[in-house]
């Protein structure tokens, strides 16, 4: 059986000559590299900021107008005819469509073209749904009345 491992003492010993067991000498570190030549005084680095004009970020390309993104609610156009017809076919959808069409006119007058386009598209969708629902109900009622 092998006994406990004892640490091997370095060639120079654990302590420097003349030290007592209570005081152990600190480990020596390698000298730091010199940043200056002998006989000169170290100075802080000279930093003079240069004034440069700020660089503007690149401009995004101009958006191209597609047929659906043009402002349909311009001053000369009225989008109230389809909602009025929707009121005759199915009143709740027609009223909703009229409110959206009128809101689109307000947005167009204020210069908010994106909001005006959105309102006109919503108004048209609701009006067409109301017209379709109203005509479908009318056809079902007509068929039931003729077969009745």
mmCIF file of N, CA and C in Angstrom:
data_model
loop_
_atom_site.group_PDB
_atom_site.id
_atom_site.type_symbol
_atom_site.label_atom_id
_atom_site.label_comp_id
_atom_site.label_asym_id
_atom_site.label_seq_id
_atom_site.Cartn_x
_atom_site.Cartn_y
_atom_site.Cartn_z
ATOM 1 N N UNK A 1 0.832 -1.166 0.000
ATOM 2 C CA UNK A 1 0.000 0.000 0.000
ATOM 3 C C UNK A 1 0.886 1.241 0.000
ATOM 4 N N UNK A 2 0.439 2.249 -0.744
ATOM 5 C CA UNK A 2 1.224 3.467 -0.900
ATOM 6 C C UNK A 2 0.717 4.490 0.110
ATOM 7 N N UNK A 3 1.609 5.208 0.711
ATOM 8 C CA UNK A 3 1.239 6.208 1.704
ATOM 9 C C UNK A 3 0.794 7.503 1.066
ATOM 10 N N UNK A 4 0.473 8.502 1.874
ATOM 11 C CA UNK A 4 0.038 9.788 1.321
ATOM 12 C C UNK A 4 1.151 10.454 0.533
ATOM 13 N N UNK A 5 0.734 11.189 -0.492
ATOM 14 C CA UNK A 5 1.690 11.860 -1.373
ATOM 15 C C UNK A 5 2.156 13.135 -0.697
ATOM 16 N N UNK A 6 3.452 13.307 -0.641
ATOM 17 C CA UNK A 6 4.031 14.499 -0.049
ATOM 18 C C UNK A 6 4.409 15.471 -1.162
ATOM 19 N N UNK A 7 4.172 16.780 -0.975
ATOM 20 C CA UNK A 7 4.574 17.735 -2.001
ATOM 21 C C UNK A 7 6.089 17.794 -2.109
ATOM 22 N N UNK A 8 6.531 17.988 -3.331
ATOM 23 C CA UNK A 8 7.972 18.058 -3.578
ATOM 24 C C UNK A 8 8.393 19.502 -3.417
ATOM 25 N N UNK A 9 9.414 19.725 -2.636
ATOM 26 C CA UNK A 9 9.885 21.072 -2.402
ATOM 27 C C UNK A 9 10.706 21.534 -3.590
ATOM 28 N N UNK A 10 10.477 22.777 -4.062
ATOM 29 C CA UNK A 10 11.270 23.273 -5.179
ATOM 30 C C UNK A 10 12.744 23.373 -4.811
ATOM 31 N N UNK A 11 13.580 23.479 -5.841
ATOM 32 C CA UNK A 11 15.036 23.482 -5.631
ATOM 33 C C UNK A 11 15.464 24.635 -4.733
ATOM 34 N N UNK A 12 14.847 25.775 -4.861
ATOM 35 C CA UNK A 12 15.245 26.929 -4.054
ATOM 36 C C UNK A 12 14.572 26.943 -2.702
ATOM 37 N N UNK A 13 13.683 26.029 -2.431
ATOM 38 C CA UNK A 13 12.968 26.006 -1.169
ATOM 39 C C UNK A 13 11.690 26.813 -1.257
ATOM 40 N N UNK A 14 10.880 26.604 -0.238
ATOM 41 C CA UNK A 14 9.618 27.318 -0.190
ATOM 42 C C UNK A 14 9.799 28.759 0.240
ATOM 43 N N UNK A 15 10.809 28.997 0.996
ATOM 44 C CA UNK A 15 11.009 30.336 1.535
ATOM 45 C C UNK A 15 12.308 30.905 1.016
ATOM 46 N N UNK A 16 12.339 32.222 0.989
ATOM 47 C CA UNK A 16 13.587 32.872 0.598
ATOM 48 C C UNK A 16 14.549 32.832 1.768
ATOM 49 N N UNK A 17 15.833 32.908 1.491
ATOM 50 C CA UNK A 17 16.793 32.868 2.608
ATOM 51 C C UNK A 17 16.548 33.999 3.585
ATOM 52 N N UNK A 18 16.563 33.697 4.831
ATOM 53 C CA UNK A 18 16.400 34.695 5.871
ATOM 54 C C UNK A 18 14.967 34.862 6.321
ATOM 55 N N UNK A 19 14.018 34.220 5.683
ATOM 56 C CA UNK A 19 12.637 34.381 6.114
ATOM 57 C C UNK A 19 12.333 33.372 7.207
ATOM 58 N N UNK A 20 11.424 33.716 8.031
ATOM 59 C CA UNK A 20 11.020 32.819 9.113
ATOM 60 C C UNK A 20 9.797 32.045 8.662
ATOM 61 N N UNK A 21 9.454 30.974 9.312
ATOM 62 C CA UNK A 21 8.282 30.207 8.907
ATOM 63 C C UNK A 21 6.995 31.023 8.945
ATOM 64 N N UNK A 22 6.897 32.052 9.759
ATOM 65 C CA UNK A 22 5.673 32.847 9.844
ATOM 66 C C UNK A 22 5.527 33.787 8.660
ATOM 67 N N UNK A 23 6.608 34.190 8.045
ATOM 68 C CA UNK A 23 6.528 35.112 6.923
ATOM 69 C C UNK A 23 7.039 34.423 5.678
ATOM 70 N N UNK A 24 6.186 34.332 4.719
ATOM 71 C CA UNK A 24 6.564 33.718 3.443
ATOM 72 C C UNK A 24 6.699 34.838 2.431
ATOM 73 N N UNK A 25 7.725 34.784 1.608
ATOM 74 C CA UNK A 25 7.939 35.857 0.636
ATOM 75 C C UNK A 25 6.902 35.773 -0.485
ATOM 76 N N UNK A 26 6.472 36.911 -0.978
ATOM 77 C CA UNK A 26 5.505 36.899 -2.078
ATOM 78 C C UNK A 26 6.156 36.401 -3.359
ATOM 79 N N UNK A 27 5.330 35.910 -4.236
ATOM 80 C CA UNK A 27 5.819 35.412 -5.510
ATOM 81 C C UNK A 27 6.266 36.585 -6.368
ATOM 82 N N UNK A 28 7.345 36.424 -7.063
ATOM 83 C CA UNK A 28 7.832 37.504 -7.928
ATOM 84 C C UNK A 28 7.101 37.466 -9.260
ATOM 85 N N UNK A 29 6.792 38.652 -9.741
ATOM 86 C CA UNK A 29 6.112 38.766 -11.031
ATOM 87 C C UNK A 29 7.096 39.241 -12.078
ATOM 88 N N UNK A 30 6.770 38.930 -13.307
ATOM 89 C CA UNK A 30 7.617 39.388 -14.405
ATOM 90 C C UNK A 30 7.479 40.898 -14.530
ATOM 91 N N UNK A 31 8.550 41.598 -14.874
ATOM 92 C CA UNK A 31 8.452 43.057 -15.001
ATOM 93 C C UNK A 31 7.547 43.432 -16.180
ATOM 94 N N UNK A 32 6.819 44.530 -16.014
ATOM 95 C CA UNK A 32 5.945 45.020 -17.070
ATOM 96 C C UNK A 32 6.778 45.597 -18.209
ATOM 97 N N UNK A 33 6.322 45.479 -19.431
ATOM 98 C CA UNK A 33 7.081 46.042 -20.541
ATOM 99 C C UNK A 33 7.103 47.561 -20.452
ATOM 100 N N UNK A 34 8.175 48.125 -20.909
ATOM 101 C CA UNK A 34 8.317 49.578 -20.862
ATOM 102 C C UNK A 34 7.577 50.215 -22.025
ATOM 103 N N UNK A 35 6.889 51.283 -21.706
ATOM 104 C CA UNK A 35 6.193 52.021 -22.752
ATOM 105 C C UNK A 35 6.969 53.253 -23.170
ATOM 106 N N UNK A 36 7.937 53.608 -22.406
ATOM 107 C CA UNK A 36 8.757 54.766 -22.751
ATOM 108 C C UNK A 36 10.211 54.332 -22.803
ATOM 109 N N UNK A 37 10.989 55.123 -23.444
ATOM 110 C CA UNK A 37 12.426 54.848 -23.474
ATOM 111 C C UNK A 37 13.034 55.350 -22.173
ATOM 112 N N UNK A 38 14.138 54.770 -21.734
ATOM 113 C CA UNK A 38 14.747 55.219 -20.476
ATOM 114 C C UNK A 38 15.094 56.698 -20.528
ATOM 115 N N UNK A 39 14.781 57.411 -19.448
ATOM 116 C CA UNK A 39 15.107 58.827 -19.357
ATOM 117 C C UNK A 39 13.976 59.734 -19.806
ATOM 118 N N UNK A 40 12.870 59.208 -20.324
ATOM 119 C CA UNK A 40 11.745 60.052 -20.733
ATOM 120 C C UNK A 40 10.593 59.861 -19.760
ATOM 121 N N UNK A 41 9.706 60.823 -19.751
ATOM 122 C CA UNK A 41 8.557 60.783 -18.860
ATOM 123 C C UNK A 41 7.344 60.330 -19.671
ATOM 124 N N UNK A 42 6.566 59.439 -19.078
ATOM 125 C CA UNK A 42 5.352 58.972 -19.760
ATOM 126 C C UNK A 42 4.305 60.075 -19.743
ATOM 127 N N UNK A 43 3.691 60.341 -20.898
ATOM 128 C CA UNK A 43 2.642 61.345 -21.011
ATOM 129 C C UNK A 43 1.366 60.666 -21.481
ATOM 130 N N UNK A 44 0.241 61.237 -21.115
ATOM 131 C CA UNK A 44 -1.001 60.679 -21.665
ATOM 132 C C UNK A 44 -1.043 60.909 -23.173
ATOM 133 N N UNK A 45 -1.740 60.050 -23.841
ATOM 134 C CA UNK A 45 -1.838 60.166 -25.301
ATOM 135 C C UNK A 45 -2.577 61.438 -25.664
ATOM 136 N N UNK A 46 -2.117 62.078 -26.706
ATOM 137 C CA UNK A 46 -2.801 63.270 -27.197
ATOM 138 C C UNK A 46 -4.034 62.827 -27.973
ATOM 139 N N UNK A 47 -5.182 63.337 -27.580
ATOM 140 C CA UNK A 47 -6.411 63.025 -28.298
ATOM 141 C C UNK A 47 -7.107 64.321 -28.624
ATOM 142 N N UNK A 48 -7.110 64.654 -29.870
ATOM 143 C CA UNK A 48 -7.834 65.832 -30.308
ATOM 144 C C UNK A 48 -8.940 65.369 -31.231
ATOM 145 N N UNK A 49 -10.184 65.501 -30.799
ATOM 146 C CA UNK A 49 -11.277 65.035 -31.658
ATOM 147 C C UNK A 49 -11.371 65.896 -32.904
ATOM 148 N N UNK A 50 -11.660 65.263 -33.988
ATOM 149 C CA UNK A 50 -11.838 65.987 -35.242
ATOM 150 C C UNK A 50 -13.320 66.195 -35.465
ATOM 151 N N UNK A 51 -13.643 67.363 -35.912
ATOM 152 C CA UNK A 51 -15.036 67.661 -36.189
ATOM 153 C C UNK A 51 -15.352 67.237 -37.618
ATOM 154 N N UNK A 52 -16.314 66.346 -37.722
ATOM 155 C CA UNK A 52 -16.737 65.885 -39.035
ATOM 156 C C UNK A 52 -18.225 66.122 -39.160
ATOM 157 N N UNK A 53 -18.637 66.398 -40.353
ATOM 158 C CA UNK A 53 -20.059 66.585 -40.594
ATOM 159 C C UNK A 53 -20.759 65.243 -40.435
ATOM 160 N N UNK A 54 -21.917 65.234 -39.793
ATOM 161 C CA UNK A 54 -22.626 63.962 -39.637
ATOM 162 C C UNK A 54 -23.042 63.417 -40.991
ATOM 163 N N UNK A 55 -22.944 62.127 -41.100
ATOM 164 C CA UNK A 55 -23.306 61.472 -42.349
ATOM 165 C C UNK A 55 -24.789 61.143 -42.299
ATOM 166 N N UNK A 56 -25.521 61.600 -43.280
ATOM 167 C CA UNK A 56 -26.956 61.342 -43.332
ATOM 168 C C UNK A 56 -27.197 59.893 -43.729
ATOM 169 N N UNK A 57 -28.183 59.247 -43.095
ATOM 170 C CA UNK A 57 -28.474 57.869 -43.489
ATOM 171 C C UNK A 57 -29.031 57.838 -44.905
ATOM 172 N N UNK A 58 -28.849 56.751 -45.602
ATOM 173 C CA UNK A 58 -29.366 56.695 -46.969
ATOM 174 C C UNK A 58 -30.885 56.783 -46.976
ATOM 175 N N UNK A 59 -31.390 57.516 -47.940
ATOM 176 C CA UNK A 59 -32.830 57.705 -48.057
ATOM 177 C C UNK A 59 -33.470 56.465 -48.668
ATOM 178 N N UNK A 60 -34.620 56.027 -48.122
ATOM 179 C CA UNK A 60 -35.302 54.882 -48.726
ATOM 180 C C UNK A 60 -35.885 55.298 -50.075
ATOM 181 N N UNK A 61 -36.044 54.338 -50.959
ATOM 182 C CA UNK A 61 -36.603 54.696 -52.268
ATOM 183 C C UNK A 61 -38.039 55.194 -52.117
ATOM 184 N N UNK A 62 -38.412 56.093 -53.003
ATOM 185 C CA UNK A 62 -39.757 56.658 -52.961
ATOM 186 C C UNK A 62 -40.773 55.570 -53.275
ATOM 187 N N UNK A 63 -41.871 55.520 -52.507
ATOM 188 C CA UNK A 63 -42.867 54.482 -52.769
ATOM 189 C C UNK A 63 -43.553 54.720 -54.107
ATOM 190 N N UNK A 64 -43.786 53.645 -54.792
ATOM 191 C CA UNK A 64 -44.489 53.746 -56.070
ATOM 192 C C UNK A 64 -45.965 53.533 -55.823
ATOM 193 N N UNK A 65 -46.768 54.243 -56.546
ATOM 194 C CA UNK A 65 -48.215 54.153 -56.366
ATOM 195 C C UNK A 65 -48.758 52.965 -57.139
ATOM 196 N N UNK A 66 -49.396 52.060 -56.413
ATOM 197 C CA UNK A 66 -50.062 50.940 -57.067
ATOM 198 C C UNK A 66 -51.534 51.293 -57.217
ATOM 199 N N UNK A 67 -52.254 50.586 -58.042
ATOM 200 C CA UNK A 67 -53.660 50.938 -58.260
ATOM 201 C C UNK A 67 -54.491 50.898 -56.982
ATOM 202 N N UNK A 68 -54.149 50.058 -56.013
ATOM 203 C CA UNK A 68 -54.954 49.957 -54.810
ATOM 204 C C UNK A 68 -54.574 50.994 -53.757
ATOM 205 N N UNK A 69 -53.395 51.573 -53.843
ATOM 206 C CA UNK A 69 -52.970 52.507 -52.799
ATOM 207 C C UNK A 69 -53.184 53.963 -53.178
ATOM 208 N N UNK A 70 -53.755 54.242 -54.316
ATOM 209 C CA UNK A 70 -54.060 55.636 -54.632
ATOM 210 C C UNK A 70 -55.236 56.061 -53.778
ATOM 211 N N UNK A 71 -55.309 57.318 -53.477
ATOM 212 C CA UNK A 71 -56.370 57.810 -52.605
ATOM 213 C C UNK A 71 -57.687 57.877 -53.365
ATOM 214 N N UNK A 72 -58.587 56.917 -53.152
ATOM 215 C CA UNK A 72 -59.837 56.931 -53.887
ATOM 216 C C UNK A 72 -60.816 57.966 -53.366
ATOM 217 N N UNK A 73 -60.584 58.491 -52.183
ATOM 218 C CA UNK A 73 -61.517 59.437 -51.604
ATOM 219 C C UNK A 73 -61.071 60.872 -51.873
ATOM 220 N N UNK A 74 -60.625 61.141 -53.080
ATOM 221 C CA UNK A 74 -60.180 62.497 -53.391
ATOM 222 C C UNK A 74 -61.383 63.436 -53.471
ATOM 223 N N UNK A 75 -61.110 64.696 -53.666
ATOM 224 C CA UNK A 75 -62.147 65.722 -53.563
ATOM 225 C C UNK A 75 -63.291 65.536 -54.560
ATOM 226 N N UNK A 76 -63.005 65.114 -55.772
ATOM 227 C CA UNK A 76 -64.042 65.011 -56.788
ATOM 228 C C UNK A 76 -64.826 63.718 -56.749
ATOM 229 N N UNK A 77 -64.365 62.728 -56.004
ATOM 230 C CA UNK A 77 -65.025 61.427 -56.014
ATOM 231 C C UNK A 77 -65.955 61.278 -54.814
ATOM 232 N N UNK A 78 -67.056 60.583 -55.021
ATOM 233 C CA UNK A 78 -67.963 60.274 -53.933
ATOM 234 C C UNK A 78 -68.147 58.761 -53.900
ATOM 235 N N UNK A 79 -67.960 58.185 -52.737
ATOM 236 C CA UNK A 79 -68.087 56.747 -52.585
ATOM 237 C C UNK A 79 -69.338 56.399 -51.798
ATOM 238 N N UNK A 80 -70.369 57.170 -51.969
ATOM 239 C CA UNK A 80 -71.586 56.948 -51.209
ATOM 240 C C UNK A 80 -72.639 56.166 -51.978
ATOM 241 N N UNK A 81 -72.458 55.973 -53.275
ATOM 242 C CA UNK A 81 -73.487 55.297 -54.064
ATOM 243 C C UNK A 81 -73.611 53.821 -53.684
ATOM 244 N N UNK A 82 -72.507 53.113 -53.583
ATOM 245 C CA UNK A 82 -72.542 51.698 -53.222
ATOM 246 C C UNK A 82 -73.094 51.499 -51.797
ATOM 247 N N UNK A 83 -72.694 52.285 -50.802
ATOM 248 C CA UNK A 83 -73.302 52.124 -49.472
ATOM 249 C C UNK A 83 -74.802 52.427 -49.443
ATOM 250 N N UNK A 84 -75.245 53.377 -50.269
ATOM 251 C CA UNK A 84 -76.689 53.667 -50.314
ATOM 252 C C UNK A 84 -77.464 52.484 -50.887
ATOM 253 N N UNK A 85 -76.917 51.867 -51.907
ATOM 254 C CA UNK A 85 -77.562 50.675 -52.469
ATOM 255 C C UNK A 85 -77.532 49.533 -51.452
ATOM 256 N N UNK A 86 -76.461 49.424 -50.669
ATOM 257 C CA UNK A 86 -76.374 48.403 -49.633
ATOM 258 C C UNK A 86 -77.432 48.634 -48.556
ATOM 259 N N UNK A 87 -77.783 49.904 -48.290
ATOM 260 C CA UNK A 87 -78.852 50.189 -47.322
ATOM 261 C C UNK A 87 -80.194 49.646 -47.805
ATOM 262 N N UNK A 88 -80.422 49.658 -49.108
ATOM 263 C CA UNK A 88 -81.668 49.122 -49.650
ATOM 264 C C UNK A 88 -81.716 47.598 -49.554
ATOM 265 N N UNK A 89 -80.542 46.956 -49.674
ATOM 266 C CA UNK A 89 -80.500 45.487 -49.649
ATOM 267 C C UNK A 89 -80.469 44.932 -48.228
ATOM 268 N N UNK A 90 -79.600 45.449 -47.383
ATOM 269 C CA UNK A 90 -79.450 44.958 -46.013
ATOM 270 C C UNK A 90 -79.054 46.152 -45.161
ATOM 271 N N UNK A 91 -80.005 46.670 -44.386
ATOM 272 C CA UNK A 91 -79.852 47.946 -43.688
ATOM 273 C C UNK A 91 -78.648 48.011 -42.741
ATOM 274 N N UNK A 92 -78.385 47.019 -41.871
ATOM 275 C CA UNK A 92 -77.240 47.171 -40.956
ATOM 276 C C UNK A 92 -75.896 47.314 -41.687
ATOM 277 N N UNK A 93 -75.676 46.510 -42.703
ATOM 278 C CA UNK A 93 -74.416 46.602 -43.447
ATOM 279 C C UNK A 93 -74.349 47.906 -44.227
ATOM 280 N N UNK A 94 -75.473 48.377 -44.737
ATOM 281 C CA UNK A 94 -75.509 49.631 -45.477
ATOM 282 C C UNK A 94 -75.153 50.818 -44.595
ATOM 283 N N UNK A 95 -75.696 50.830 -43.369
ATOM 284 C CA UNK A 95 -75.393 51.939 -42.454
ATOM 285 C C UNK A 95 -73.906 51.917 -42.082
ATOM 286 N N UNK A 96 -73.391 50.735 -41.797
ATOM 287 C CA UNK A 96 -71.972 50.604 -41.462
ATOM 288 C C UNK A 96 -71.108 51.099 -42.620
ATOM 289 N N UNK A 97 -71.493 50.724 -43.833
ATOM 290 C CA UNK A 97 -70.740 51.130 -45.013
ATOM 291 C C UNK A 97 -70.831 52.648 -45.243
ATOM 292 N N UNK A 98 -72.007 53.230 -44.991
ATOM 293 C CA UNK A 98 -72.159 54.688 -45.133
ATOM 294 C C UNK A 98 -71.262 55.433 -44.137
ATOM 295 N N UNK A 99 -71.209 54.946 -42.909
ATOM 296 C CA UNK A 99 -70.367 55.597 -41.904
ATOM 297 C C UNK A 99 -68.903 55.540 -42.319
ATOM 298 N N UNK A 100 -68.443 54.383 -42.822
ATOM 299 C CA UNK A 100 -67.047 54.270 -43.261
ATOM 300 C C UNK A 100 -66.760 55.154 -44.473
ATOM 301 N N UNK A 101 -67.706 55.252 -45.407
ATOM 302 C CA UNK A 101 -67.496 56.087 -46.591
ATOM 303 C C UNK A 101 -67.396 57.559 -46.201
ATOM 304 N N UNK A 102 -68.243 57.970 -45.255
ATOM 305 C CA UNK A 102 -68.197 59.367 -44.808
ATOM 306 C C UNK A 102 -66.894 59.655 -44.057
ATOM 307 N N UNK A 103 -66.440 58.686 -43.265
ATOM 308 C CA UNK A 103 -65.173 58.851 -42.550
ATOM 309 C C UNK A 103 -64.022 58.964 -43.544
ATOM 310 N N UNK A 104 -64.080 58.214 -44.625
ATOM 311 C CA UNK A 104 -63.045 58.297 -45.658
ATOM 312 C C UNK A 104 -62.995 59.694 -46.273
ATOM 313 N N UNK A 105 -64.171 60.303 -46.466
ATOM 314 C CA UNK A 105 -64.192 61.669 -46.993
ATOM 315 C C UNK A 105 -63.538 62.645 -46.023
ATOM 316 N N UNK A 106 -63.769 62.452 -44.726
ATOM 317 C CA UNK A 106 -63.152 63.332 -43.731
ATOM 318 C C UNK A 106 -61.634 63.175 -43.730
ATOM 319 N N UNK A 107 -61.170 61.916 -43.795
ATOM 320 C CA UNK A 107 -59.727 61.677 -43.815
ATOM 321 C C UNK A 107 -59.090 62.283 -45.070
ATOM 322 N N UNK A 108 -59.749 62.146 -46.203
ATOM 323 C CA UNK A 108 -59.206 62.697 -47.444
ATOM 324 C C UNK A 108 -59.131 64.217 -47.383
ATOM 325 N N UNK A 109 -60.131 64.839 -46.778
ATOM 326 C CA UNK A 109 -60.131 66.301 -46.655
ATOM 327 C C UNK A 109 -59.007 66.773 -45.733
ATOM 328 N N UNK A 110 -58.668 65.950 -44.726
ATOM 329 C CA UNK A 110 -57.597 66.312 -43.790
ATOM 330 C C UNK A 110 -56.218 65.964 -44.341
ATOM 331 N N UNK A 111 -56.157 65.239 -45.450
ATOM 332 C CA UNK A 111 -54.877 64.892 -46.053
ATOM 333 C C UNK A 111 -54.309 63.565 -45.587
ATOM 334 N N UNK A 112 -55.076 62.776 -44.876
ATOM 335 C CA UNK A 112 -54.633 61.446 -44.411
ATOM 336 C C UNK A 112 -55.039 60.400 -45.445
ATOM 337 N N UNK A 113 -54.239 60.298 -46.499
ATOM 338 C CA UNK A 113 -54.605 59.432 -47.617
ATOM 339 C C UNK A 113 -54.622 57.949 -47.243
ATOM 340 N N UNK A 114 -53.682 57.506 -46.416
ATOM 341 C CA UNK A 114 -53.651 56.087 -46.041
ATOM 342 C C UNK A 114 -54.909 55.693 -45.283
ATOM 343 N N UNK A 115 -55.317 56.522 -44.340
ATOM 344 C CA UNK A 115 -56.529 56.228 -43.573
ATOM 345 C C UNK A 115 -57.759 56.294 -44.476
ATOM 346 N N UNK A 116 -57.768 57.216 -45.422
ATOM 347 C CA UNK A 116 -58.901 57.315 -46.346
ATOM 348 C C UNK A 116 -59.014 56.070 -47.211
ATOM 349 N N UNK A 117 -57.892 55.578 -47.692
ATOM 350 C CA UNK A 117 -57.899 54.358 -48.511
ATOM 351 C C UNK A 117 -58.418 53.182 -47.698
ATOM 352 N N UNK A 118 -57.946 53.088 -46.453
ATOM 353 C CA UNK A 118 -58.375 51.996 -45.588
ATOM 354 C C UNK A 118 -59.893 52.043 -45.356
ATOM 355 N N UNK A 119 -60.432 53.237 -45.092
ATOM 356 C CA UNK A 119 -61.870 53.383 -44.847
ATOM 357 C C UNK A 119 -62.691 53.081 -46.090
ATOM 358 N N UNK A 120 -62.210 53.501 -47.257
ATOM 359 C CA UNK A 120 -62.944 53.229 -48.495
ATOM 360 C C UNK A 120 -62.952 51.729 -48.783
ATOM 361 N N UNK A 121 -61.812 51.067 -48.577
ATOM 362 C CA UNK A 121 -61.777 49.622 -48.817
ATOM 363 C C UNK A 121 -62.705 48.889 -47.856
ATOM 364 N N UNK A 122 -62.712 49.309 -46.592
ATOM 365 C CA UNK A 122 -63.599 48.686 -45.614
ATOM 366 C C UNK A 122 -65.059 48.955 -45.981
ATOM 367 N N UNK A 123 -65.366 50.173 -46.389
ATOM 368 C CA UNK A 123 -66.723 50.528 -46.772
ATOM 369 C C UNK A 123 -67.195 49.694 -47.968
ATOM 370 N N UNK A 124 -66.331 49.536 -48.927
ATOM 371 C CA UNK A 124 -66.684 48.751 -50.123
ATOM 372 C C UNK A 124 -66.903 47.279 -49.772
ATOM 373 N N UNK A 125 -66.046 46.731 -48.925
ATOM 374 C CA UNK A 125 -66.181 45.330 -48.530
ATOM 375 C C UNK A 125 -67.491 45.097 -47.792
ATOM 376 N N UNK A 126 -67.808 45.971 -46.840
ATOM 377 C CA UNK A 126 -69.041 45.819 -46.072
ATOM 378 C C UNK A 126 -70.260 46.020 -46.969
ATOM 379 N N UNK A 127 -70.189 46.986 -47.880
ATOM 380 C CA UNK A 127 -71.315 47.234 -48.780
ATOM 381 C C UNK A 127 -71.555 46.033 -49.695
ATOM 382 N N UNK A 128 -70.509 45.465 -50.247
ATOM 383 C CA UNK A 128 -70.687 44.291 -51.119
ATOM 384 C C UNK A 128 -71.208 43.089 -50.342
ATOM 385 N N UNK A 129 -70.742 42.920 -49.109
ATOM 386 C CA UNK A 129 -71.261 41.823 -48.284
ATOM 387 C C UNK A 129 -72.741 42.041 -47.982
ATOM 388 N N UNK A 130 -73.107 43.283 -47.677
ATOM 389 C CA UNK A 130 -74.514 43.584 -47.403
ATOM 390 C C UNK A 130 -75.393 43.382 -48.629
ATOM 391 N N UNK A 131 -74.899 43.793 -49.784
ATOM 392 C CA UNK A 131 -75.659 43.598 -51.023
ATOM 393 C C UNK A 131 -75.818 42.101 -51.303
ATOM 394 N N UNK A 132 -74.736 41.350 -51.154
ATOM 395 C CA UNK A 132 -74.814 39.903 -51.383
ATOM 396 C C UNK A 132 -75.761 39.227 -50.419
ATOM 397 N N UNK A 133 -75.698 39.586 -49.147
ATOM 398 C CA UNK A 133 -76.585 38.991 -48.153
ATOM 399 C C UNK A 133 -78.037 39.382 -48.422
ATOM 400 N N UNK A 134 -78.258 40.641 -48.752
ATOM 401 C CA UNK A 134 -79.623 41.095 -49.047
ATOM 402 C C UNK A 134 -80.198 40.399 -50.271
ATOM 403 N N UNK A 135 -79.402 40.256 -51.324
ATOM 404 C CA UNK A 135 -79.896 39.565 -52.524
ATOM 405 C C UNK A 135 -80.122 38.074 -52.257
ATOM 406 N N UNK A 136 -79.270 37.452 -51.448
ATOM 407 C CA UNK A 136 -79.450 36.037 -51.120
ATOM 408 C C UNK A 136 -80.743 35.824 -50.330
ATOM 409 N N UNK A 137 -81.007 36.690 -49.382
ATOM 410 C CA UNK A 137 -82.252 36.584 -48.607
ATOM 411 C C UNK A 137 -83.452 36.817 -49.514
ATOM 412 N N UNK A 138 -83.348 37.775 -50.432
ATOM 413 C CA UNK A 138 -84.446 38.053 -51.352
ATOM 414 C C UNK A 138 -84.729 36.845 -52.248
ATOM 415 N N UNK A 139 -83.697 36.170 -52.728
ATOM 416 C CA UNK A 139 -83.878 34.986 -53.578
ATOM 417 C C UNK A 139 -84.536 33.862 -52.782
ATOM 418 N N UNK A 140 -84.089 33.637 -51.529
ATOM 419 C CA UNK A 140 -84.668 32.578 -50.702
ATOM 420 C C UNK A 140 -86.128 32.876 -50.417
ATOM 421 N N UNK A 141 -86.459 34.110 -50.104
ATOM 422 C CA UNK A 141 -87.859 34.496 -49.831
ATOM 423 C C UNK A 141 -88.688 34.324 -51.100
ATOM 424 N N UNK A 142 -88.146 34.694 -52.240
ATOM 425 C CA UNK A 142 -88.893 34.570 -53.495
ATOM 426 C C UNK A 142 -89.155 33.100 -53.826
ATOM 427 N N UNK A 143 -88.152 32.244 -53.624
ATOM 428 C CA UNK A 143 -88.332 30.816 -53.891
ATOM 429 C C UNK A 143 -89.369 30.221 -52.936
ATOM 430 N N UNK A 144 -89.299 30.586 -51.675
ATOM 431 C CA UNK A 144 -90.277 30.064 -50.712
ATOM 432 C C UNK A 144 -91.679 30.571 -51.016
ATOM 433 N N UNK A 145 -91.793 31.823 -51.474
ATOM 434 C CA UNK A 145 -93.105 32.374 -51.788
ATOM 435 C C UNK A 145 -93.719 31.704 -53.013
ATOM 436 N N UNK A 146 -92.894 31.352 -54.005
ATOM 437 C CA UNK A 146 -93.433 30.710 -55.223
ATOM 438 C C UNK A 146 -93.775 29.237 -54.995
ATOM 439 N N UNK A 147 -93.053 28.574 -54.090
ATOM 440 C CA UNK A 147 -93.305 27.162 -53.843
ATOM 441 C C UNK A 147 -94.322 26.970 -52.702
ATOM 442 N N UNK A 148 -94.667 27.994 -52.038
ATOM 443 C CA UNK A 148 -95.447 27.949 -50.825
ATOM 444 C C UNK A 148 -96.803 27.518 -50.926
#
